[in-house]
Short mmCIF file of C-alpha atoms in Angstrom, two decimals:
data_model
loop_
_atom_site.label_atom_id
_atom_site.label_comp_id
_atom_site.label_asym_id
_atom_site.label_seq_id
_atom_site.Cartn_x
_atom_site.Cartn_y
_atom_site.Cartn_z
CA MET A 7 66.74 -85.11 7.09
CA LEU A 8 68.71 -82.59 5.46
CA SER A 9 66.80 -79.76 2.69
CA VAL A 10 67.65 -77.08 0.24
CA LEU A 11 65.11 -74.80 0.28
CA ARG A 12 66.24 -71.57 -1.55
CA VAL A 13 69.24 -71.20 -4.13
CA HIS A 14 69.17 -67.86 -4.96
CA LEU A 15 72.44 -64.89 -6.62
CA PRO A 16 72.24 -61.60 -4.63
CA SER A 17 73.29 -60.14 -8.29
CA ASP A 18 70.97 -60.29 -11.48
CA ILE A 19 74.45 -57.88 -12.99
CA PRO A 20 77.82 -60.35 -13.13
CA ILE A 21 80.89 -58.72 -13.15
CA VAL A 22 83.98 -60.04 -15.12
CA GLY A 23 86.81 -61.03 -11.93
CA CYS A 24 84.10 -60.51 -8.93
CA GLU A 25 83.27 -63.45 -7.30
CA LEU A 26 79.19 -64.49 -7.38
CA SER A 27 78.46 -66.40 -3.80
CA PRO A 28 75.25 -67.92 -3.98
CA TYR A 29 72.70 -67.26 -1.34
CA VAL A 30 71.39 -70.65 0.52
CA LEU A 31 69.35 -71.83 2.95
CA LEU A 32 69.24 -75.16 4.89
CA ARG A 33 66.78 -76.90 6.72
CA ARG A 34 68.32 -79.16 9.43
CA PRO A 35 66.74 -82.31 10.73
CA ASP A 36 65.89 -80.43 14.10
CA LYS A 37 63.50 -78.62 11.87
CA THR A 38 66.55 -75.69 12.69
CA PHE A 39 67.23 -73.37 9.65
CA THR A 40 70.97 -72.42 8.48
CA THR A 41 72.66 -70.34 5.92
CA ASP A 42 75.96 -71.92 6.64
CA ASP A 43 77.93 -73.95 4.54
CA VAL A 44 78.21 -78.25 4.69
CA PRO A 45 80.80 -78.90 2.52
CA GLU A 46 81.57 -82.75 2.45
CA SER A 47 84.43 -82.15 4.24
CA ALA A 48 81.93 -82.30 7.66
CA PRO A 49 78.76 -83.76 5.97
CA LEU A 50 75.61 -83.59 7.98
CA ASP A 51 73.46 -86.10 9.14
CA GLY A 52 75.61 -87.65 6.25
CA HIS A 53 74.86 -85.05 3.78
CA PHE A 54 76.72 -82.53 2.20
CA LEU A 55 75.86 -79.52 -0.61
CA ARG A 56 77.22 -80.00 -4.38
CA TYR A 57 77.65 -77.26 -6.46
CA LYS A 58 78.18 -77.08 -10.29
CA TRP A 59 77.25 -73.79 -12.70
CA TYR A 60 76.37 -73.74 -16.24
CA ARG A 61 76.74 -71.41 -18.42
CA ILE A 62 73.97 -71.62 -21.55
CA GLN A 63 74.62 -71.51 -24.87
CA SER A 64 71.98 -70.59 -27.15
CA ASP A 65 71.78 -70.96 -30.75
CA ARG A 66 69.59 -68.75 -31.82
CA LYS A 67 71.48 -65.74 -31.97
CA VAL A 68 70.45 -62.73 -29.48
CA ALA A 69 72.97 -59.48 -28.67
CA VAL A 70 73.19 -57.98 -25.47
CA CYS A 71 73.88 -54.34 -24.51
CA SER A 72 76.50 -53.33 -23.94
CA VAL A 73 75.16 -50.86 -21.79
CA HIS A 74 72.40 -52.32 -19.56
CA PRO A 75 73.32 -56.49 -19.80
CA SER A 76 70.43 -57.43 -18.56
CA GLU A 77 68.48 -55.62 -21.70
CA GLN A 78 68.60 -57.46 -24.93
CA ALA A 79 70.05 -55.21 -28.16
CA THR A 80 68.21 -53.23 -30.53
CA LEU A 81 70.46 -52.39 -32.25
CA GLN A 82 74.51 -51.44 -33.48
CA CYS A 83 77.31 -49.15 -33.72
CA LEU A 84 79.20 -49.90 -37.24
CA GLY A 85 81.84 -47.46 -36.13
CA CYS A 86 83.15 -50.62 -34.26
CA VAL A 87 82.58 -53.34 -36.19
CA LYS A 88 84.69 -50.98 -38.77
CA ALA A 89 87.47 -50.38 -35.95
CA LYS A 90 87.36 -53.55 -35.44
CA ILE A 91 86.55 -52.31 -31.17
CA PRO A 92 85.44 -55.86 -29.47
CA VAL A 93 81.85 -57.19 -30.96
CA ALA A 94 80.64 -57.47 -27.76
CA LYS A 95 80.87 -52.87 -26.97
CA SER A 96 79.18 -52.50 -30.01
CA TYR A 97 75.83 -53.22 -28.89
CA HIS A 98 73.01 -51.82 -27.00
CA CYS A 99 69.39 -51.75 -25.67
CA SER A 100 67.69 -48.45 -27.60
CA PRO A 101 69.42 -45.23 -29.18
CA LYS A 102 68.27 -43.76 -26.50
CA CYS A 103 70.85 -45.47 -24.78
CA PHE A 104 73.50 -45.37 -27.33
CA SER A 105 72.90 -41.88 -27.61
CA ASP A 106 73.45 -41.51 -23.36
CA ALA A 107 76.05 -43.32 -23.66
CA TRP A 108 78.13 -41.48 -26.99
CA GLN A 109 81.02 -39.71 -24.34
CA HIS A 110 81.87 -43.05 -23.04
CA HIS A 111 81.21 -44.24 -26.35
CA ARG A 112 83.27 -42.99 -28.54
CA VAL A 113 87.01 -42.87 -26.67
CA LEU A 114 86.90 -46.47 -28.08
CA HIS A 115 86.85 -45.35 -31.68
CA ASP A 116 89.75 -43.33 -30.33
CA ARG A 117 91.11 -45.43 -28.54
CA ALA A 118 91.33 -47.65 -31.28
CA ALA A 119 92.80 -45.78 -34.27
CA SER A 120 94.93 -44.84 -32.25
CA ALA A 121 96.21 -47.79 -32.42
CA VAL A 122 95.58 -48.59 -36.01
CA ASN A 123 97.91 -45.75 -36.75
CA GLU A 124 100.63 -46.77 -33.52
CA ASN A 125 100.47 -49.94 -33.62
CA GLY A 126 100.11 -50.75 -37.29
CA ASN A 127 97.30 -53.80 -35.79
CA GLU A 128 94.49 -53.01 -33.72
CA GLU A 129 94.08 -53.19 -30.24
CA GLU A 130 94.13 -56.03 -28.45
CA GLU A 131 90.71 -57.69 -27.79
CA ILE A 132 90.02 -58.45 -24.31
CA PHE A 133 86.82 -58.76 -23.82
CA GLY A 134 86.00 -62.25 -25.77
CA ARG A 135 83.77 -62.18 -28.76
CA PHE A 136 79.26 -62.26 -28.26
CA ASN A 137 78.36 -65.50 -29.50
CA SER A 138 75.68 -65.85 -28.49
CA THR A 139 73.02 -64.47 -25.39
CA GLY A 140 71.93 -67.29 -22.85
CA ALA A 141 72.20 -67.97 -18.70
CA GLY A 142 74.43 -69.02 -16.27
CA VAL A 143 72.31 -71.42 -13.60
CA ILE A 144 73.86 -72.50 -10.62
CA SER A 145 72.28 -76.22 -8.41
CA ALA A 146 72.59 -76.64 -5.21
CA SER A 147 71.87 -80.73 -4.13
CA LEU A 148 72.32 -82.56 -1.25
CA THR A 149 74.36 -85.90 -1.72
CA GLY A 150 74.25 -88.87 0.38
CA SER A 151 78.16 -89.06 1.46
CA ALA A 152 78.98 -93.38 0.72
CA SER A 153 77.75 -91.15 -2.65
CA SER A 154 81.20 -91.10 -5.05
CA THR A 155 83.19 -88.70 -3.11
CA SER A 156 85.59 -87.39 -5.72
CA LEU A 157 84.17 -83.25 -6.03
CA ILE A 158 84.95 -80.74 -3.12
CA ASN A 159 84.18 -77.28 -2.74
CA GLY A 160 87.44 -74.79 -4.40
CA SER A 161 88.40 -78.10 -6.82
CA THR A 162 89.29 -77.50 -10.41
CA PRO A 163 88.54 -80.16 -12.62
CA LEU A 164 88.32 -80.35 -16.19
CA TYR A 165 84.60 -80.91 -16.81
CA PRO A 166 82.52 -82.31 -20.18
CA THR A 167 81.47 -80.23 -23.07
CA ALA A 168 77.95 -80.39 -22.82
CA VAL A 169 76.27 -81.18 -19.80
CA THR A 170 72.51 -81.65 -20.44
CA GLN A 171 70.20 -80.36 -23.44
CA ARG A 172 68.01 -77.47 -23.08
CA SER A 173 64.71 -77.36 -25.39
CA GLY A 174 64.66 -73.82 -27.56
CA GLY A 175 68.39 -74.98 -28.90
CA GLU A 176 69.72 -74.67 -25.84
CA THR A 177 72.84 -76.68 -24.34
CA TRP A 178 74.28 -76.38 -20.53
CA PHE A 179 77.80 -75.81 -19.98
CA GLU A 180 79.28 -76.47 -16.56
CA VAL A 181 81.73 -73.97 -16.19
CA GLY A 182 82.42 -74.95 -12.13
CA ARG A 183 81.46 -77.25 -8.71
CA SER A 184 82.89 -75.12 -6.64
CA LYS A 185 80.39 -72.84 -4.09
CA THR A 186 81.74 -69.57 -5.30
CA TYR A 187 82.02 -69.29 -8.76
CA THR A 188 84.58 -65.74 -10.32
CA PRO A 189 82.90 -65.00 -14.12
CA THR A 190 85.40 -64.63 -16.56
CA THR A 191 86.08 -63.04 -20.40
CA ASP A 192 84.60 -66.48 -21.55
CA ASP A 193 81.46 -65.13 -19.56
CA ILE A 194 80.28 -61.78 -21.58
CA GLY A 195 77.20 -61.86 -24.22
CA HIS A 196 75.27 -64.47 -21.15
CA VAL A 197 73.50 -63.00 -19.47
CA LEU A 198 73.97 -64.62 -15.59
CA ASN A 199 70.81 -65.07 -13.82
CA GLU A 200 68.73 -68.04 -12.23
CA LEU A 201 66.79 -70.61 -13.85
CA TYR A 202 63.87 -68.50 -14.62
CA SER A 203 65.99 -65.84 -15.89
CA TYR A 204 62.73 -63.82 -17.23
CA CYS A 205 60.64 -64.03 -14.45
CA PRO A 206 61.37 -61.85 -11.46
CA SER A 207 64.21 -63.10 -8.39
CA TRP A 208 61.17 -62.16 -5.88
CA ALA A 209 57.76 -64.04 -7.13
CA LEU A 210 59.95 -67.11 -8.06
CA SER A 211 59.52 -67.21 -3.96
CA TRP A 212 57.67 -69.42 -2.07
CA PRO A 213 56.63 -68.74 0.37
CA TYR A 214 55.01 -65.44 -2.15
CA ARG A 215 54.12 -67.91 -4.90
CA ARG A 216 52.21 -70.47 -2.03
CA GLN A 217 49.78 -67.66 -0.81
CA ASN A 218 49.08 -65.87 -4.51
CA LEU A 219 48.11 -69.99 -5.75
CA LEU A 220 46.18 -70.76 -2.42
CA ARG A 221 44.38 -67.88 -3.19
CA GLU A 222 43.18 -68.30 -7.16
CA ILE A 223 42.91 -72.29 -6.09
CA VAL A 224 40.01 -71.61 -3.19
CA GLY A 225 38.39 -68.51 -5.21
CA TYR A 226 37.39 -70.53 -8.18
CA ARG A 227 35.20 -72.75 -5.08
CA ALA A 228 35.48 -76.21 -7.33
CA ASP A 229 35.17 -79.66 -6.27
CA ILE A 230 37.32 -81.29 -7.40
CA VAL A 231 40.97 -79.46 -8.17
CA CYS A 232 44.13 -81.43 -10.57
CA LEU A 233 47.81 -80.99 -10.05
CA GLN A 234 50.60 -81.42 -10.84
CA GLU A 235 53.85 -81.12 -11.14
CA VAL A 236 53.37 -80.79 -6.67
CA GLN A 237 57.15 -81.00 -5.01
CA CYS A 238 56.25 -83.76 -2.05
CA ASP A 239 57.14 -81.12 0.95
CA HIS A 240 54.95 -78.54 -0.69
CA PHE A 241 51.80 -81.06 -0.53
CA ASP A 242 52.47 -82.38 3.17
CA GLU A 243 53.72 -78.48 4.74
CA PHE A 244 51.33 -76.26 3.09
CA PHE A 245 48.76 -77.43 0.17
CA ALA A 246 46.95 -80.57 2.18
CA PRO A 247 46.60 -78.51 5.76
CA GLU A 248 45.84 -74.90 4.46
CA LEU A 249 43.12 -76.50 1.53
CA ASP A 250 41.89 -78.67 4.92
CA LYS A 251 40.61 -76.33 6.53
CA HIS A 252 38.49 -75.48 3.21
CA GLY A 253 37.14 -78.10 3.39
CA TYR A 254 38.89 -79.98 0.64
CA GLN A 255 40.35 -83.92 1.68
CA ALA A 256 44.11 -84.55 -0.57
CA LEU A 257 45.47 -87.27 -2.24
CA TYR A 258 48.69 -87.81 -3.51
CA LYS A 259 50.54 -89.89 -5.36
CA ARG A 260 54.53 -88.72 -5.64
CA LYS A 261 56.51 -89.33 -8.17
CA THR A 262 59.25 -92.50 -9.24
CA ASN A 263 62.92 -91.73 -9.05
CA GLU A 264 64.72 -94.07 -10.62
CA VAL A 265 65.88 -91.36 -12.83
CA TYR A 266 65.74 -88.44 -10.40
CA SER A 267 69.00 -88.35 -7.78
CA GLY A 268 69.10 -85.83 -4.74
CA ASN A 269 67.42 -84.51 -2.55
CA ILE A 270 63.84 -87.10 -2.30
CA HIS A 271 61.71 -84.39 -0.76
CA THR A 272 61.71 -82.26 -3.53
CA ILE A 273 60.53 -84.72 -5.72
CA ASP A 274 57.00 -83.23 -8.00
CA GLY A 275 53.93 -85.77 -8.07
CA CYS A 276 49.83 -85.37 -8.57
CA ALA A 277 47.78 -84.02 -6.33
CA THR A 278 43.67 -84.40 -6.21
CA PHE A 279 41.75 -82.44 -4.27
CA PHE A 280 38.14 -82.42 -3.59
CA ARG A 281 34.77 -81.14 -1.48
CA ARG A 282 33.68 -83.03 1.80
CA ASP A 283 31.07 -82.19 1.18
CA ARG A 284 30.27 -83.08 -2.00
CA PHE A 285 31.93 -86.58 -1.93
CA SER A 286 33.43 -89.50 -0.40
CA HIS A 287 36.63 -91.47 -1.52
CA VAL A 288 35.68 -95.17 -1.90
CA LYS A 289 38.96 -96.17 -4.05
CA LYS A 290 42.04 -94.71 -4.99
CA TYR A 291 44.59 -96.58 -7.64
CA GLU A 292 48.31 -95.66 -8.30
CA VAL A 293 49.83 -95.85 -12.13
CA GLU A 294 53.46 -95.58 -11.50
CA PHE A 295 54.93 -95.27 -15.94
CA ASN A 296 58.26 -97.43 -14.91
CA LYS A 297 56.46 -100.35 -13.66
CA ALA A 298 54.02 -100.89 -16.76
CA ALA A 299 58.20 -99.51 -19.24
CA GLN A 300 59.08 -102.31 -16.96
CA SER A 301 56.70 -105.44 -17.64
CA LEU A 302 56.45 -103.95 -21.30
CA THR A 303 60.10 -104.92 -22.47
CA GLU A 304 59.72 -108.62 -20.54
CA VAL A 305 57.18 -109.32 -22.85
CA ALA A 306 57.33 -107.91 -26.79
CA VAL A 307 61.15 -106.03 -26.22
CA GLN A 308 63.59 -108.52 -27.30
CA THR A 309 66.70 -109.48 -24.30
CA THR A 310 69.71 -107.86 -26.58
CA GLN A 311 67.40 -104.77 -26.50
CA LYS A 312 65.70 -104.88 -22.84
CA LYS A 313 68.79 -101.85 -21.71
CA VAL A 314 68.21 -99.43 -24.16
CA ALA A 315 64.35 -100.16 -24.00
CA LEU A 316 64.74 -99.61 -20.20
CA ASN A 317 66.72 -96.21 -20.97
CA ARG A 318 64.06 -94.78 -22.73
CA LEU A 319 60.92 -95.63 -21.45
CA VAL A 320 61.76 -95.06 -17.97
CA LYS A 321 61.36 -91.56 -16.71
CA ASP A 322 60.10 -91.50 -13.62
CA ASN A 323 56.27 -90.37 -14.38
CA VAL A 324 53.02 -90.43 -13.07
CA ALA A 325 48.96 -91.07 -13.24
CA LEU A 326 46.35 -90.27 -10.19
CA ILE A 327 43.02 -92.31 -10.29
CA VAL A 328 40.57 -92.17 -7.44
CA VAL A 329 36.82 -93.53 -7.29
CA LEU A 330 34.32 -90.63 -5.49
CA GLU A 331 31.21 -90.80 -4.48
CA ALA A 332 28.87 -88.34 -4.46
CA LYS A 333 26.80 -87.80 -1.50
CA PHE A 334 24.62 -85.12 -3.21
CA THR A 335 22.43 -87.59 -6.59
CA ASN A 336 20.90 -86.55 -9.46
CA GLN A 337 18.66 -90.20 -9.81
CA GLY A 338 15.15 -90.26 -10.30
CA ALA A 339 12.49 -92.34 -9.48
CA ASP A 340 13.92 -94.94 -12.11
CA ASN A 341 17.43 -95.63 -9.68
CA PRO A 342 16.13 -95.13 -6.88
CA GLY A 343 19.65 -95.58 -3.91
CA LYS A 344 21.72 -96.89 -6.99
CA ARG A 345 25.05 -94.97 -6.19
CA GLN A 346 26.46 -91.89 -7.77
CA LEU A 347 30.60 -92.55 -8.79
CA LEU A 348 32.54 -91.03 -10.11
CA CYS A 349 36.43 -91.61 -11.23
CA VAL A 350 39.09 -89.04 -11.74
CA ALA A 351 42.25 -89.36 -13.60
CA ASN A 352 45.34 -87.23 -12.53
CA THR A 353 48.28 -87.22 -14.57
CA HIS A 354 51.64 -85.43 -15.64
CA VAL A 355 53.37 -86.81 -19.25
CA ASN A 356 56.92 -87.09 -19.83
CA VAL A 357 58.58 -83.90 -21.18
CA GLN A 358 60.72 -84.71 -23.46
CA GLN A 359 59.34 -83.58 -27.04
CA GLU A 360 61.75 -85.75 -29.13
CA LEU A 361 60.38 -88.85 -27.27
CA LYS A 362 57.11 -88.88 -28.68
CA ASP A 363 56.65 -92.30 -29.19
CA VAL A 364 56.91 -92.17 -24.89
CA LYS A 365 54.23 -89.80 -24.70
CA ILE A 366 51.87 -92.11 -26.23
CA TRP A 367 52.67 -94.86 -24.86
CA GLN A 368 52.28 -92.89 -21.35
CA VAL A 369 48.69 -91.55 -23.02
CA HIS A 370 47.36 -95.03 -24.22
CA THR A 371 48.70 -97.24 -21.45
CA LEU A 372 46.16 -94.68 -18.82
CA LEU A 373 43.39 -95.01 -20.63
CA LYS A 374 44.17 -98.69 -21.11
CA GLY A 375 44.05 -98.54 -17.31
CA LEU A 376 40.46 -96.33 -17.30
CA GLU A 377 39.04 -98.40 -19.07
CA LYS A 378 39.03 -101.40 -17.39
CA ILE A 379 37.34 -98.82 -13.87
CA ALA A 380 34.09 -98.20 -16.79
CA ALA A 381 34.23 -101.28 -17.91
CA SER A 382 33.89 -103.01 -14.34
CA ALA A 383 31.90 -100.05 -13.01
CA ASP A 384 30.25 -98.55 -15.36
CA ILE A 385 31.57 -95.03 -14.37
CA PRO A 386 31.81 -92.02 -15.86
CA MET A 387 35.79 -91.00 -16.71
CA LEU A 388 37.10 -87.18 -15.88
CA VAL A 389 40.71 -87.44 -16.96
CA CYS A 390 42.99 -83.97 -16.35
CA GLY A 391 46.79 -83.90 -17.09
CA ASP A 392 49.24 -82.01 -18.58
CA PHE A 393 50.13 -84.04 -21.62
CA ASN A 394 52.86 -82.08 -22.42
CA SER A 395 51.02 -82.35 -26.21
CA VAL A 396 49.54 -79.98 -27.96
CA PRO A 397 46.46 -80.15 -30.21
CA GLY A 398 46.39 -82.08 -32.71
CA SER A 399 49.66 -84.36 -31.72
CA ALA A 400 49.23 -87.48 -31.57
CA PRO A 401 48.46 -88.12 -27.57
CA HIS A 402 46.09 -84.98 -27.35
CA SER A 403 44.23 -87.04 -30.28
CA LEU A 404 43.99 -90.02 -28.83
CA LEU A 405 42.14 -88.09 -26.27
CA ALA A 406 39.74 -86.21 -28.12
CA MET A 407 39.50 -88.65 -31.24
CA GLY A 408 39.91 -91.72 -29.63
CA LYS A 409 41.97 -92.71 -32.12
CA VAL A 410 45.97 -91.98 -34.14
CA ASP A 411 45.88 -91.72 -37.39
CA PRO A 412 48.84 -94.53 -39.18
CA LEU A 413 49.76 -91.83 -41.23
CA HIS A 414 50.42 -89.23 -38.25
CA PRO A 415 53.56 -88.05 -38.14
CA ASP A 416 55.14 -88.12 -33.51
CA LEU A 417 54.37 -92.23 -35.10
CA LEU A 418 57.93 -92.19 -37.23
CA VAL A 419 59.48 -91.56 -33.48
CA ASP A 420 58.93 -95.32 -32.48
CA PRO A 421 62.75 -96.96 -32.07
CA LEU A 422 61.49 -100.10 -29.59
CA ALA A 423 58.62 -100.42 -31.53
CA ILE A 424 56.46 -100.08 -29.04
CA LEU A 425 53.53 -98.43 -31.14
CA ARG A 426 52.91 -100.91 -33.34
CA PRO A 427 50.29 -101.70 -35.05
CA HIS A 428 49.27 -98.45 -35.30
CA SER A 429 45.17 -99.12 -35.44
CA LYS A 430 46.40 -100.79 -31.15
CA LEU A 431 46.52 -96.90 -30.49
CA THR A 432 42.21 -97.56 -30.11
CA HIS A 433 40.20 -97.31 -26.75
CA GLN A 434 36.20 -96.88 -26.42
CA LEU A 435 36.41 -94.45 -23.44
CA PRO A 436 33.87 -91.12 -24.77
CA LEU A 437 36.09 -88.72 -23.77
CA VAL A 438 34.87 -84.80 -24.50
CA SER A 439 37.18 -81.92 -24.10
CA ALA A 440 35.41 -79.76 -21.35
CA TYR A 441 36.45 -76.69 -22.42
CA SER A 442 34.74 -77.10 -26.27
CA ALA A 443 31.58 -76.97 -23.45
CA PHE A 444 31.70 -72.88 -23.63
CA LEU A 445 31.55 -73.88 -27.66
CA ARG A 446 27.71 -74.76 -27.12
CA GLY A 447 27.46 -72.10 -23.73
CA ILE A 448 25.03 -68.58 -23.97
CA GLY A 449 25.41 -65.90 -21.78
CA LEU A 450 28.64 -62.91 -21.88
CA GLY A 451 30.68 -65.64 -20.07
CA LEU A 452 31.37 -68.03 -21.64
CA GLU A 453 31.44 -64.95 -24.75
CA GLN A 454 34.43 -63.90 -23.03
CA GLN A 455 35.66 -67.72 -22.35
CA ARG A 456 35.34 -68.52 -26.53
CA ARG A 457 37.43 -65.66 -26.52
CA ARG A 458 40.58 -67.48 -25.54
CA MET A 459 39.38 -70.57 -27.14
CA ASP A 460 40.86 -71.35 -30.96
CA PRO A 461 38.13 -72.54 -33.41
CA ALA A 462 40.11 -74.93 -34.32
CA THR A 463 40.84 -76.78 -32.01
CA ASN A 464 38.42 -76.24 -29.13
CA GLU A 465 41.22 -75.84 -27.20
CA PRO A 466 42.08 -72.89 -25.22
CA LEU A 467 44.75 -70.54 -26.95
CA PHE A 468 46.76 -71.50 -24.59
CA THR A 469 47.66 -73.23 -20.83
CA ASN A 470 51.36 -72.32 -20.27
CA CYS A 471 53.57 -69.61 -21.02
CA THR A 472 56.65 -69.00 -21.09
CA ARG A 473 59.77 -66.76 -22.37
CA ASP A 474 60.69 -69.29 -24.61
CA PHE A 475 56.60 -71.30 -25.87
CA ILE A 476 52.85 -70.34 -25.27
CA GLY A 477 50.59 -72.55 -26.46
CA THR A 478 47.64 -75.28 -24.53
CA LEU A 479 49.57 -78.69 -23.16
CA ASP A 480 46.62 -78.78 -20.34
CA TYR A 481 43.55 -80.21 -21.69
CA ILE A 482 40.97 -81.63 -19.18
CA PHE A 483 38.30 -84.86 -20.44
CA TYR A 484 34.92 -86.10 -19.68
CA THR A 485 32.82 -89.06 -20.46
CA GLY A 486 29.53 -88.21 -21.59
CA LYS A 487 27.79 -89.03 -18.89
CA LEU A 488 29.22 -85.86 -17.53
CA ILE A 489 27.52 -82.73 -17.54
CA PRO A 490 29.11 -80.75 -19.43
CA GLU A 491 28.44 -77.52 -17.59
CA CYS A 492 29.19 -77.91 -14.45
CA LEU A 493 33.15 -79.62 -14.92
CA SER A 494 33.70 -76.13 -17.87
CA GLY A 495 32.36 -74.09 -14.87
CA ARG A 496 33.91 -75.94 -11.43
CA CYS A 497 36.39 -78.35 -12.29
CA LEU A 498 39.84 -76.85 -12.27
CA MET A 499 43.67 -77.69 -13.52
#
């Protein structure tokens, strides 16, 4: 199988008229590596590379320094504005930047004045006016030769105005489909970087990140580890074998791929690890929310709305549920020989913020399944995941409170009526946030943890920190039969 291992741009600062060519590292079916291109005209093992370039347009009006285009501007030359010099040339990132550039900068003023005096009109604006900041993104994907072959490297088709929408008011505009891209004047004012433009490229390298991740995970000496967004080839080739060396058994559930199209080896999923000296594996359940969506639409959605319902509900999210048996026992004389079981649920809920109904439905579906397991075996629960929901949201309320207020604003988003009646949004599992245990304990370490907690929600101040968002999206819940001190100290997400 041909697979893309890495794609990045050699330069962080593009120049108008200077061609950009990405570095693409491939792994051939025979496990060897190459940086050679695989065009549609010469596919390898039935696959070829297809390139797409994007410019990100942001609703947030943030200027870029005219001298240091990787820096955000903090001041503007009003002389440029009055002289009607191209606005992109008027921005600077600091007073020192403006001062250092003044000898060159004042030439712009002189030229503008001369142009007006000699011609009676403005100097032609050849650099384009500043609109908003953004980031250019290149993506390379593997495409089967049996797929659409209307595009080849070097073609110049007409591109749609907006390709897709991102959170935070950003829209991706497709600007090219060949391997190389030459920035134009339209790109001025846009920071051209890779996808995570706020992070240095060396820190995004998988060989660098994986060692840090392994060191972090092993350092906690957790009995149970629940991870989400684990790329399936990373699980097979790195996480499973490396954590096996440290005494962990690994279980994995890859996302379904009804929506995803591309290299199947880069699909992510949920991974659960447990220490072999502490637990043995009893049973595994795989939850595919796509299948639940199909079942729901068959019985609860009108025939004319089934396609619309599936388009909204089918998002490839999954959950991995594992039943473990403890090799140690805390049972007293009243329960000699009784098996001590534990059910561990690990999930990743849909990320799209506008699909609040889908988030609530996925969480409710998971909890109803866990209720059945708990009832059948009287088994304690550990529920971990990336729920993509902030404290106080309907999904979090359902987890923490066992119900959702019928007047909760999240319930207003329900075009398919899948959340009605609202009284059904309940469960009987006595779930408690593991983080809340920090608020009840005593000790120096717990006091330090408490400073990282939000007393209004009993959850961390944040579990997610990016350029555009800082907040809590990830949670650990347990049922009352478990010991919270153990969970808060020894369970890792």
